[in-house]
Tab-separated table of C-alpha atoms in Angstrom:
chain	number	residue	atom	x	y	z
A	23	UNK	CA	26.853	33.595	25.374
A	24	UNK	CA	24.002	35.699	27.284
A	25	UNK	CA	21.851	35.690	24.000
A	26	UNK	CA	22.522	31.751	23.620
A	27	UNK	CA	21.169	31.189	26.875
A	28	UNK	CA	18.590	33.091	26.356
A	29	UNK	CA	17.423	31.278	23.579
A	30	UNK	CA	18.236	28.132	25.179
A	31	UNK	CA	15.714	28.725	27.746
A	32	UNK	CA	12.758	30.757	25.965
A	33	UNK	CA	9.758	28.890	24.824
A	34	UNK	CA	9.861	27.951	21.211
A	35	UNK	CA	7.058	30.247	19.699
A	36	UNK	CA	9.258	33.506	21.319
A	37	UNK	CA	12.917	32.664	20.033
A	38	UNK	CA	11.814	30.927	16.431
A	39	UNK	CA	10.917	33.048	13.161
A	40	UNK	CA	7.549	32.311	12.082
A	41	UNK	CA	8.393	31.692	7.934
A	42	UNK	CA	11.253	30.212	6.019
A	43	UNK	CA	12.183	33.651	5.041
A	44	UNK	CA	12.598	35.075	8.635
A	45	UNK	CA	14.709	33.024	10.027
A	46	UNK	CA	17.706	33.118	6.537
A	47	UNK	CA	19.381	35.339	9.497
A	48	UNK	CA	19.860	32.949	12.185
A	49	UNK	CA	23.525	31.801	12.151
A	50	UNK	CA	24.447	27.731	12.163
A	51	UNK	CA	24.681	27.919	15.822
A	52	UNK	CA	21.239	29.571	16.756
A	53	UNK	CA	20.171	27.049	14.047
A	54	UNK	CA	21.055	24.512	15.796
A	55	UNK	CA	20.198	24.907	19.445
A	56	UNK	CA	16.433	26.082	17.846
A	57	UNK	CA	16.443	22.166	16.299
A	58	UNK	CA	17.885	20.664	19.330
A	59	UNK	CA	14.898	22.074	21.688
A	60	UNK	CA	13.137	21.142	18.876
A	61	UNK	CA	13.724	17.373	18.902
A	62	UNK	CA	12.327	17.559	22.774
A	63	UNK	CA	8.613	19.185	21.874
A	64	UNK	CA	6.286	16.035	22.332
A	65	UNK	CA	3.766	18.214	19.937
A	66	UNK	CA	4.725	16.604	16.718
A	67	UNK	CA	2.635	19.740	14.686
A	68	UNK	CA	5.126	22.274	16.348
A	69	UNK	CA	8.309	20.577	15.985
A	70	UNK	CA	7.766	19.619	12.135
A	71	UNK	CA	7.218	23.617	11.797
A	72	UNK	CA	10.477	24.477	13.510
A	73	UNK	CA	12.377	21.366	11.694
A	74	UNK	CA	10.761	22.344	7.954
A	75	UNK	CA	11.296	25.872	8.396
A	76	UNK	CA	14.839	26.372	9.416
A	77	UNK	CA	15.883	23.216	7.151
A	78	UNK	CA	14.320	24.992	4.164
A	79	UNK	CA	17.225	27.432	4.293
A	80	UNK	CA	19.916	24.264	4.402
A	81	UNK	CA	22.865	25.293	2.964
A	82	UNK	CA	26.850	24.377	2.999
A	83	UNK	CA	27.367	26.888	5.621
A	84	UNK	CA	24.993	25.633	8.340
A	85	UNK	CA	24.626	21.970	7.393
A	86	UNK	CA	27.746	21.039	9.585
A	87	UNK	CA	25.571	22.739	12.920
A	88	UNK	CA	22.311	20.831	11.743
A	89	UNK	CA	24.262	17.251	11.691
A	90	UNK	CA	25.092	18.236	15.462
A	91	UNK	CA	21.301	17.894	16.056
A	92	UNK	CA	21.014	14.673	13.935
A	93	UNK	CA	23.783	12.677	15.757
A	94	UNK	CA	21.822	12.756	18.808
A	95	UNK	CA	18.669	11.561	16.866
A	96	UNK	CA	18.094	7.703	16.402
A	97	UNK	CA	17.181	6.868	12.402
A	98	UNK	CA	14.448	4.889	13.822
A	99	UNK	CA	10.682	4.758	12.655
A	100	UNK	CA	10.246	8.137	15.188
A	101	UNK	CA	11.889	10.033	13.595
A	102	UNK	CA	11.750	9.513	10.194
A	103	UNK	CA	9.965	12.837	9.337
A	104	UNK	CA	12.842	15.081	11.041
A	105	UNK	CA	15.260	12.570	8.466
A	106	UNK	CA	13.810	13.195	5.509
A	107	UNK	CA	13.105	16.987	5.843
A	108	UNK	CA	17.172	16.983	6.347
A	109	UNK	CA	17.788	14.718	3.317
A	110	UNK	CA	15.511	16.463	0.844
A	111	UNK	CA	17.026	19.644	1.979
A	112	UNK	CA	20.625	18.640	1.724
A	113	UNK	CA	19.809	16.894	-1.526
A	114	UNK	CA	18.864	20.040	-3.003
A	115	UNK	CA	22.541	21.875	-3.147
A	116	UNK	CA	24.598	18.485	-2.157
A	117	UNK	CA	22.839	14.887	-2.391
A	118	UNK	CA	25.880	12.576	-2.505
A	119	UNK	CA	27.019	14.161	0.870
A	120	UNK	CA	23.613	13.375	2.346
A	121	UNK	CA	23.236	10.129	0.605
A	122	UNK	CA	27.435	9.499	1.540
A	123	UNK	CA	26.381	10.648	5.140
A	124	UNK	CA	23.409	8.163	5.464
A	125	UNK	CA	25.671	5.048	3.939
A	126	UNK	CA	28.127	5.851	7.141
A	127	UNK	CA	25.380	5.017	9.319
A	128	UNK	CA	25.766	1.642	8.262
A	129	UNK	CA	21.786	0.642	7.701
A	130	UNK	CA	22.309	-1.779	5.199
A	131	UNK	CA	19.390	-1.666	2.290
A	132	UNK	CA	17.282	0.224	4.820
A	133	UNK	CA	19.732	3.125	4.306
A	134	UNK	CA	18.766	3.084	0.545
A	135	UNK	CA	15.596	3.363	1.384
A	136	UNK	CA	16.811	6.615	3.506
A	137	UNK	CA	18.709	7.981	1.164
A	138	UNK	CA	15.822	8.368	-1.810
A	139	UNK	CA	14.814	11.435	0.296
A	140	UNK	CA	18.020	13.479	-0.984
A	141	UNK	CA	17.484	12.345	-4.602
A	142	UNK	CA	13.965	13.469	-4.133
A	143	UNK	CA	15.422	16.898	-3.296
A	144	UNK	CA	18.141	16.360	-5.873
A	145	UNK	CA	15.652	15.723	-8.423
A	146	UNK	CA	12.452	18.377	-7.564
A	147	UNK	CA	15.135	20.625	-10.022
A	148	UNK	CA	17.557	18.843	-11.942
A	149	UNK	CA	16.324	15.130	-12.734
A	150	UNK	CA	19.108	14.595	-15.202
A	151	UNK	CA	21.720	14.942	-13.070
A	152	UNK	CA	20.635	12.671	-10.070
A	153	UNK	CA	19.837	10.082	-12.978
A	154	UNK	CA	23.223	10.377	-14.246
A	155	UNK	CA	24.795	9.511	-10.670
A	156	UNK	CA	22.547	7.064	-10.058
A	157	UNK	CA	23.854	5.115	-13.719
A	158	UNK	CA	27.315	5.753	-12.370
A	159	UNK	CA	26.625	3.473	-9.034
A	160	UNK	CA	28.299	0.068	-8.746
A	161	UNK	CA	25.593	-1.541	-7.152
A	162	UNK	CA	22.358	-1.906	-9.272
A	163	UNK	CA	20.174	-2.833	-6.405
A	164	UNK	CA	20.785	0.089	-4.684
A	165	UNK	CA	20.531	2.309	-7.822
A	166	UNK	CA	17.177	0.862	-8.214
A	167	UNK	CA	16.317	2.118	-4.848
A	168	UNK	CA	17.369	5.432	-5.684
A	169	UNK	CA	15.180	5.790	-8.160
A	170	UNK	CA	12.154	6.331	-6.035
A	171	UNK	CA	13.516	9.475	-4.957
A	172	UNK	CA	14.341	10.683	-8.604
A	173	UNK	CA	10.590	9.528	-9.739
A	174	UNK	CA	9.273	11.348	-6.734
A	175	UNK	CA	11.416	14.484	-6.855
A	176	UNK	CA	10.867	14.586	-10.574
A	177	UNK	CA	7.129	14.348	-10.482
A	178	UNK	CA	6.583	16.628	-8.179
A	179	UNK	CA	7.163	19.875	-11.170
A	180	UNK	CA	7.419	17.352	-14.413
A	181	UNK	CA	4.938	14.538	-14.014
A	182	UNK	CA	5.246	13.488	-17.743
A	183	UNK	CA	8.644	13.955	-17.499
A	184	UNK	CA	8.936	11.181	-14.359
A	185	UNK	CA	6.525	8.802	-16.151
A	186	UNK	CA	7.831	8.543	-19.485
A	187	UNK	CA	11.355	7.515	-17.711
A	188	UNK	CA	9.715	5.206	-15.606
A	189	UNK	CA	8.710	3.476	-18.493
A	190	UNK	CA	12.964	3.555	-19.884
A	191	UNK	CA	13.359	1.042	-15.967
A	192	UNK	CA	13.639	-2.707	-16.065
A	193	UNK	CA	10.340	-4.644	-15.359
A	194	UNK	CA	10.633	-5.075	-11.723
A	195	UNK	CA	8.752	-4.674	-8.056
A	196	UNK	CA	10.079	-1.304	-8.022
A	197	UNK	CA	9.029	-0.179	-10.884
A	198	UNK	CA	5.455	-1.312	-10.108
A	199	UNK	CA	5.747	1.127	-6.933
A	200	UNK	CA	6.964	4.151	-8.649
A	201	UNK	CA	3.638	3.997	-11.153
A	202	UNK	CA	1.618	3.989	-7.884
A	203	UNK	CA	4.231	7.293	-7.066
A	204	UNK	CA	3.011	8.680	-9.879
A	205	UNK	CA	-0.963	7.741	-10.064
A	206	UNK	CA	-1.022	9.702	-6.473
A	207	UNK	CA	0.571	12.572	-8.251
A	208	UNK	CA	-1.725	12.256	-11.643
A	209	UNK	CA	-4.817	12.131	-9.619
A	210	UNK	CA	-4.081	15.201	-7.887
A	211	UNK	CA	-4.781	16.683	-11.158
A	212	UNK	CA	-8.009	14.824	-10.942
A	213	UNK	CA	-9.479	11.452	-11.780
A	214	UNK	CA	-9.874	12.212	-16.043
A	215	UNK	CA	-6.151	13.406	-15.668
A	216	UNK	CA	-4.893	9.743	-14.248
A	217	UNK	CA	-7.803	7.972	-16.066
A	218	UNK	CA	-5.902	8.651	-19.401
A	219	UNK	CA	-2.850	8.369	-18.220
A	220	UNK	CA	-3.784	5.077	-17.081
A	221	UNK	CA	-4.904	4.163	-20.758
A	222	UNK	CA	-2.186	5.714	-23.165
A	223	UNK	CA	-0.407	2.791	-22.419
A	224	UNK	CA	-0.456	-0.035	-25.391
A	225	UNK	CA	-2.436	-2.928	-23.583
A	226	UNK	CA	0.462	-5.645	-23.930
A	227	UNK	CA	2.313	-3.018	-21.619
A	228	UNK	CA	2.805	-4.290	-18.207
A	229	UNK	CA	2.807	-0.809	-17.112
A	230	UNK	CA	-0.943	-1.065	-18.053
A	231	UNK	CA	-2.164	-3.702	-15.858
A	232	UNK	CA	-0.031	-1.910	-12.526
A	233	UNK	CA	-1.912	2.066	-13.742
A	234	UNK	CA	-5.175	0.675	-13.637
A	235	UNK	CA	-5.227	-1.282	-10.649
A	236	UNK	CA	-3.202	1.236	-8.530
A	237	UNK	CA	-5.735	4.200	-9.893
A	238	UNK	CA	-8.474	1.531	-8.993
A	239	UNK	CA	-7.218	1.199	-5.628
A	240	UNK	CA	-6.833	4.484	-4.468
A	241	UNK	CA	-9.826	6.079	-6.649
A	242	UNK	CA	-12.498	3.725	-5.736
A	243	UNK	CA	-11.539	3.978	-1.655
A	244	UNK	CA	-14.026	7.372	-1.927
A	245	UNK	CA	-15.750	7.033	-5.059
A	246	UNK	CA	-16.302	3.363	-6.240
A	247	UNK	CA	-19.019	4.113	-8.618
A	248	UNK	CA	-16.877	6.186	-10.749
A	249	UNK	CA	-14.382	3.517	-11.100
A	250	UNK	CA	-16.847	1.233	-11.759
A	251	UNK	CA	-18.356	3.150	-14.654
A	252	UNK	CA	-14.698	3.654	-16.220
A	253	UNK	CA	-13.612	0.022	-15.741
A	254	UNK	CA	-16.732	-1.336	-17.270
A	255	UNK	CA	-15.701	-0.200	-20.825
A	256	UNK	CA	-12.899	-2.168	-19.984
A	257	UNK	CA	-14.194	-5.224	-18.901
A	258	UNK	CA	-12.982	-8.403	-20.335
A	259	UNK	CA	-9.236	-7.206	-20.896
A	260	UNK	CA	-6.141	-8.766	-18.920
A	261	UNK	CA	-4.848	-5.553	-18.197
A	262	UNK	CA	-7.808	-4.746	-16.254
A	263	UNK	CA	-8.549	-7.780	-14.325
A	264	UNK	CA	-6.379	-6.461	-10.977
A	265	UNK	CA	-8.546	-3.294	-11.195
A	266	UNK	CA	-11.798	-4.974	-10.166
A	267	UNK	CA	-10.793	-7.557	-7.314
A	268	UNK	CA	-9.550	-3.822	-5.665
A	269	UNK	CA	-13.045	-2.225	-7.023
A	270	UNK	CA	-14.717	-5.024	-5.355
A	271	UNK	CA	-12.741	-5.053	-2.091
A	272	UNK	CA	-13.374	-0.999	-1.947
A	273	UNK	CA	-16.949	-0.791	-3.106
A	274	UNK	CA	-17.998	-4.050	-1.006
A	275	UNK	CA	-17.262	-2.000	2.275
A	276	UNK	CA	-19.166	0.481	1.192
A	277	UNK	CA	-22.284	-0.647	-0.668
A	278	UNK	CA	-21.871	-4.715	-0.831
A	279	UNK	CA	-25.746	-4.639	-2.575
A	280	UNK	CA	-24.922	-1.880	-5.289
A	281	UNK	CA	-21.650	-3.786	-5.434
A	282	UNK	CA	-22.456	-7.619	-6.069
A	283	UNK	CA	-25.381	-6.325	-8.664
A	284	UNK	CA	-22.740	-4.187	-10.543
A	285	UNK	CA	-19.986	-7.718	-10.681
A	286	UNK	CA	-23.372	-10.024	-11.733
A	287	UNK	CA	-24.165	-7.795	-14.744
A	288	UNK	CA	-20.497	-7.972	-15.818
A	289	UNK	CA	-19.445	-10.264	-19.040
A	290	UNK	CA	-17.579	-13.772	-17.857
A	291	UNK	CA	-14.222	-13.485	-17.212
A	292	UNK	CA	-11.440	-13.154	-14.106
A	293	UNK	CA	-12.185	-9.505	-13.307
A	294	UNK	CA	-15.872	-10.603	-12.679
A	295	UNK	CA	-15.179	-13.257	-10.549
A	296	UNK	CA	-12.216	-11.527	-8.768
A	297	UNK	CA	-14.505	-8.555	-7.844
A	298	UNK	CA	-17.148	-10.886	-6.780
A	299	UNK	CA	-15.108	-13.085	-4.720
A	300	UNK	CA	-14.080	-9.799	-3.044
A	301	UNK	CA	-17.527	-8.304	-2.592
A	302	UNK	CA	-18.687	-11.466	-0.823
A	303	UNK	CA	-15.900	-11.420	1.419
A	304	UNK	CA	-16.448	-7.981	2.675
A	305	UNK	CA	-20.002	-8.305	2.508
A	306	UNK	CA	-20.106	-11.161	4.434
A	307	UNK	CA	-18.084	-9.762	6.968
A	308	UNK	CA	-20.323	-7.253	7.809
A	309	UNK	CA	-23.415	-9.138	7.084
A	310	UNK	CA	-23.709	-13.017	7.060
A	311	UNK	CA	-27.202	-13.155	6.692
A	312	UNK	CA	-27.831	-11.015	3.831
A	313	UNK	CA	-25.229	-13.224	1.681
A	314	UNK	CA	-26.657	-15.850	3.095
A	315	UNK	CA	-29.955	-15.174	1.553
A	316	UNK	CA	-28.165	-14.170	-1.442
A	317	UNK	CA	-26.565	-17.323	-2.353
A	318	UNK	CA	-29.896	-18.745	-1.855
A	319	UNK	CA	-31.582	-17.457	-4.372
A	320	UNK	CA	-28.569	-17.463	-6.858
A	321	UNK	CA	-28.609	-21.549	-6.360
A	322	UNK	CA	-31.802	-22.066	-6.977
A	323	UNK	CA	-31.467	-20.111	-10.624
A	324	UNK	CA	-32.347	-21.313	-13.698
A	325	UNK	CA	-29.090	-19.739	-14.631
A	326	UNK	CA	-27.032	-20.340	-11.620
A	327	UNK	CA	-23.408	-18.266	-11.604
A	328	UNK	CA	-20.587	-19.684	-13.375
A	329	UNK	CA	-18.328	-18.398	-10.131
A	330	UNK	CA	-20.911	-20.036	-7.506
A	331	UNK	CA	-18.801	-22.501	-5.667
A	332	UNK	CA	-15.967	-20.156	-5.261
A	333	UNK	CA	-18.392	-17.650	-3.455
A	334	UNK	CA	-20.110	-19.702	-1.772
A	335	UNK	CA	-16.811	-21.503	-0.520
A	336	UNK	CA	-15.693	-17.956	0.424
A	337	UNK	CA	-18.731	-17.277	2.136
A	338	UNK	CA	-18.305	-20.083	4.036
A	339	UNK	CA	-14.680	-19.090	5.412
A	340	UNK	CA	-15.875	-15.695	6.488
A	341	UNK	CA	-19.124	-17.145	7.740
A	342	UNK	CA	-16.929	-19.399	10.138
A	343	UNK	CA	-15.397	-17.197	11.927
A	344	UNK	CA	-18.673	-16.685	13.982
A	345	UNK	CA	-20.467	-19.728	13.335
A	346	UNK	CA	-18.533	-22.333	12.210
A	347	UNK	CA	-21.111	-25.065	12.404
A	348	UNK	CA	-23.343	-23.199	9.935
A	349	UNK	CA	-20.878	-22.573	7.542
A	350	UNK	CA	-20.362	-26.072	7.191
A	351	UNK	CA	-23.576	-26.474	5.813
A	352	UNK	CA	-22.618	-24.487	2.887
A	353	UNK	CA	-19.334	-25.843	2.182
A	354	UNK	CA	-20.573	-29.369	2.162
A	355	UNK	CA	-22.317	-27.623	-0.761
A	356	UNK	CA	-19.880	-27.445	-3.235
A	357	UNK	CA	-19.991	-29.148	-6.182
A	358	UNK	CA	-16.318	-29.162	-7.088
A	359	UNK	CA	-14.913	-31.755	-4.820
A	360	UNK	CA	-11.431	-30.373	-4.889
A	361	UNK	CA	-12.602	-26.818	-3.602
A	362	UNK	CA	-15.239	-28.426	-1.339
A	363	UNK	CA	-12.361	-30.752	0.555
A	364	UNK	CA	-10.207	-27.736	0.953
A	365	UNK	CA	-13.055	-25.376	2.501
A	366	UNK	CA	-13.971	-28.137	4.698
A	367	UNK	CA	-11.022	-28.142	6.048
A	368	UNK	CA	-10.606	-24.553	6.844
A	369	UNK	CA	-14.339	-24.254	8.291
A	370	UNK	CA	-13.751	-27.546	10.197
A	371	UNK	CA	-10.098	-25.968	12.020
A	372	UNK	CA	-12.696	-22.980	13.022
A	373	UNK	CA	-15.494	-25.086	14.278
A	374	UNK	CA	-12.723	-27.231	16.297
A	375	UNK	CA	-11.540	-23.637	18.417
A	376	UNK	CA	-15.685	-23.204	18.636
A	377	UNK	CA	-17.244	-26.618	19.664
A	378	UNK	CA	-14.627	-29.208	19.682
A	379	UNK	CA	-17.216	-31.854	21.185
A	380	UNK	CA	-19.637	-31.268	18.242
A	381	UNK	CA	-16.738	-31.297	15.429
A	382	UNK	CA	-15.499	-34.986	16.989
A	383	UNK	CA	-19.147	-35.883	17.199
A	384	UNK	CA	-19.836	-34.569	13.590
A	385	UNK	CA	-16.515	-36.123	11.898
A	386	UNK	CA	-17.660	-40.314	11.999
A	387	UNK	CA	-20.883	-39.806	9.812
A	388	UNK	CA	-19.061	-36.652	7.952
A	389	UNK	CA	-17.695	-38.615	5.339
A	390	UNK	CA	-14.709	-37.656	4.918
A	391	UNK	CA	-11.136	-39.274	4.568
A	392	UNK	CA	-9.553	-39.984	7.440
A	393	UNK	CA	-6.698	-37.633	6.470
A	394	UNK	CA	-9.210	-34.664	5.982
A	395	UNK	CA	-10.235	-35.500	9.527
A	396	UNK	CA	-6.986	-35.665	11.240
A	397	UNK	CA	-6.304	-32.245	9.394
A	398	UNK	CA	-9.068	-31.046	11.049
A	399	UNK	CA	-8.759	-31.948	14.591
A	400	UNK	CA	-5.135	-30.993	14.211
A	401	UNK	CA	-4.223	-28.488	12.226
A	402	UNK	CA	-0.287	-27.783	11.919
A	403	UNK	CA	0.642	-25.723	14.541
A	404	UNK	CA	2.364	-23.180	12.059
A	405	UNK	CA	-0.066	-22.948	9.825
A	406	UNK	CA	-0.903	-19.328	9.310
A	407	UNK	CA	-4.540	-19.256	7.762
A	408	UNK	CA	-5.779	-20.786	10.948
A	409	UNK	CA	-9.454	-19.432	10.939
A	410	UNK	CA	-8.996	-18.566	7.518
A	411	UNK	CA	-10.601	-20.193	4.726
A	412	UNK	CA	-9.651	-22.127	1.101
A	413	UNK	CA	-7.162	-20.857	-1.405
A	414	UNK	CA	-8.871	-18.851	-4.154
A	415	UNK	CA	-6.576	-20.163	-6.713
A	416	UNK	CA	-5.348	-17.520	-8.939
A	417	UNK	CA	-5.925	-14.275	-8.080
């Protein structure tokens, strides 16, 4: 009892073995009070090295102690590193206990969610087995769930191993996020690595069109140009069109200019004008007048862009966030009067929360229907894209 108190009441960094390896002879009750002063340290660096190190010896002997700590723990967003450290551990030597143990708590679907963390342990060593339990569930939802943890688990030692049975899953949302699992894991191995990865696929292959623009996403957030040299020996193809609406988001923060002359020098097609659209939007959000002058000089081309009243409409919803009554100049600009009624619209709602004198003053010689009006100088009070601008159409 003396030594418990003792190590009850002595700082952390005195009572707590530095490594994993240290600490394999603390017994499940020491265990346990060391996690329990744990869960108090507002430093979250020292408390996830007290929590990972004396969960990375979980075993059947001391798990029973650790669950003391965890009953006093809410499974809320908080907490949800100290959670998953115990699930991955426990799912190691015992995952339908932990995954049984999280089902008690009665969470619903978010429990699923929960529970991937002990098929992830489960998995990081024998993949076959977790996959066999999993086909043995009743309920297919959650099974589908569960996979997350097996694809993560698995591809954390056997990468090809987790992606060729990621393509053996049923077409579905999940499966789109597990190939974005695994395009974090193959560009760890760097960007060639993923790159062809990304492009063994057969390009009917759904799987396709989710590896490029996931690898697209997360490559281009630091190195745009290199995605941009990749994807343009790929321009033109449906699996790739995804890939350059999140080039151009990524690389129109950076370097709009470099950007928007990269997307004009691109062949015709929906990855062009996805990109574009993008570029403008970020561009324009940063600088107005630069697009402004931009668009100038792109209308008054011999060859003017086949995508130039969806940019400039988009420019003109960014553009009226600031100064509405500007903006309307350009959208009144459109040529294609379905897209130039519906940008109208949206740049008219944001000149109404601006100058609602000069929008009524503005709206008699406007013509424009006297339903595009009324939308105008009232808006639906739910409507979500207030200050936002026209649909793209298909993106």
């Amino acid at each position: 009892k003396d030594q418990l108190a003792a190590l009850e009441q002595a700082p952390l960094a005195e009572n707590l073995p530095a490594t994993k390896d240290s600490n394999q002879k603390m017994t499940p009750r020491e265990i346990m009070i060391a996690l329990s002063k744990a869960s108090n340290d507002p430093d979250p660096i020292s408390r996830s090295a007290v929590f990972a190190n004396l969960l990375a010896n979980l075993n059947a002997d001391n798990v029973e102690s650790v669950l003391e700590v965890y009953e006093n723990m809410p499974m809320g967003f908080e907490n949800m590193h100290e959670y998953r450290l115990l699930l991955y551990a426990w799912g190691k030597f015992d995952a339908p206990s932990a995954i049984e143990y999280i089902n008690n708590r009665n969470l619903g679907m978010r429990g699923r969610f929960v529970a991937t963390g002990a098929l992830e342990g489960w998995a990081s060593h024998d993949p076959q087995s977790a996959i066999k339990w999993i086909k043995e569930q009743d309920d297919p939802r959650a099974a589908s769930i569960y996979n997350f943890g097996v694809v993560r688990g698995w591809a954390s030692h056997d990468i090809s191993g987790a992606a060729e049975y990621v393509t053996t899953l049923e077409d579905g949302w999940e499966k789109g996020r597990m190939v974005g699992m695994l395009t974090s894991q193959f560009l760890k191995e760097g960007f060639p690595s993923a790159r062809q990865w990304a492009e063994n696929f057969g390009d009917e292959d759904s799987l396709k069109a989710s590896a490029f623009r996931n690898l697209s996403r997360q490559q281009a957030r630091d190195n745009p140009t290199e995605v941009a040299s990749w994807l343009k020996e790929h321009a033109g193809k449906e699996y790739s069109e995804g890939s350059f609406e999140e080039l151009g988001e990524n690389w129109g923060r950076r370097d709009p200019t470099a950007a928007i002359e990269y997307f004009e020098a691109l062949p015709e097609g929906e990855g062009r004008r996805q990109g574009m659209l993008e570029v403008v939007e970020e561009w324009a959000r940063k600088d107005t007048e630069a697009v402004g002058n931009w668009l100038n000089e792109r209308s008054q081309s011999e060859t003017p862009l086949p995508e130039l009243d969806e940019v400039i409409g988009e420019y003109a919803r960014e553009a009226s966030r600031e100064n509405a009554a500007g903006a309307m100049q350009w959208a009144t600009a459109i040529q294609d009067e379905e897209l130039k009624d519906r940008t109208i619209t949206r740049v008219g709602q944001n000149w109404m929360r601006q100058d609602e004198e000069a929008v009524k003053a503005w709206l008699p010689s406007s013509g424009l229907t006297e339903a595009a009006q009324k939308a105008i100088v009232e808006p639906p009070s739910d409507d979500r894209r207030w200050g936002g601008g026209p649909p793209r159409g298909p993106r």
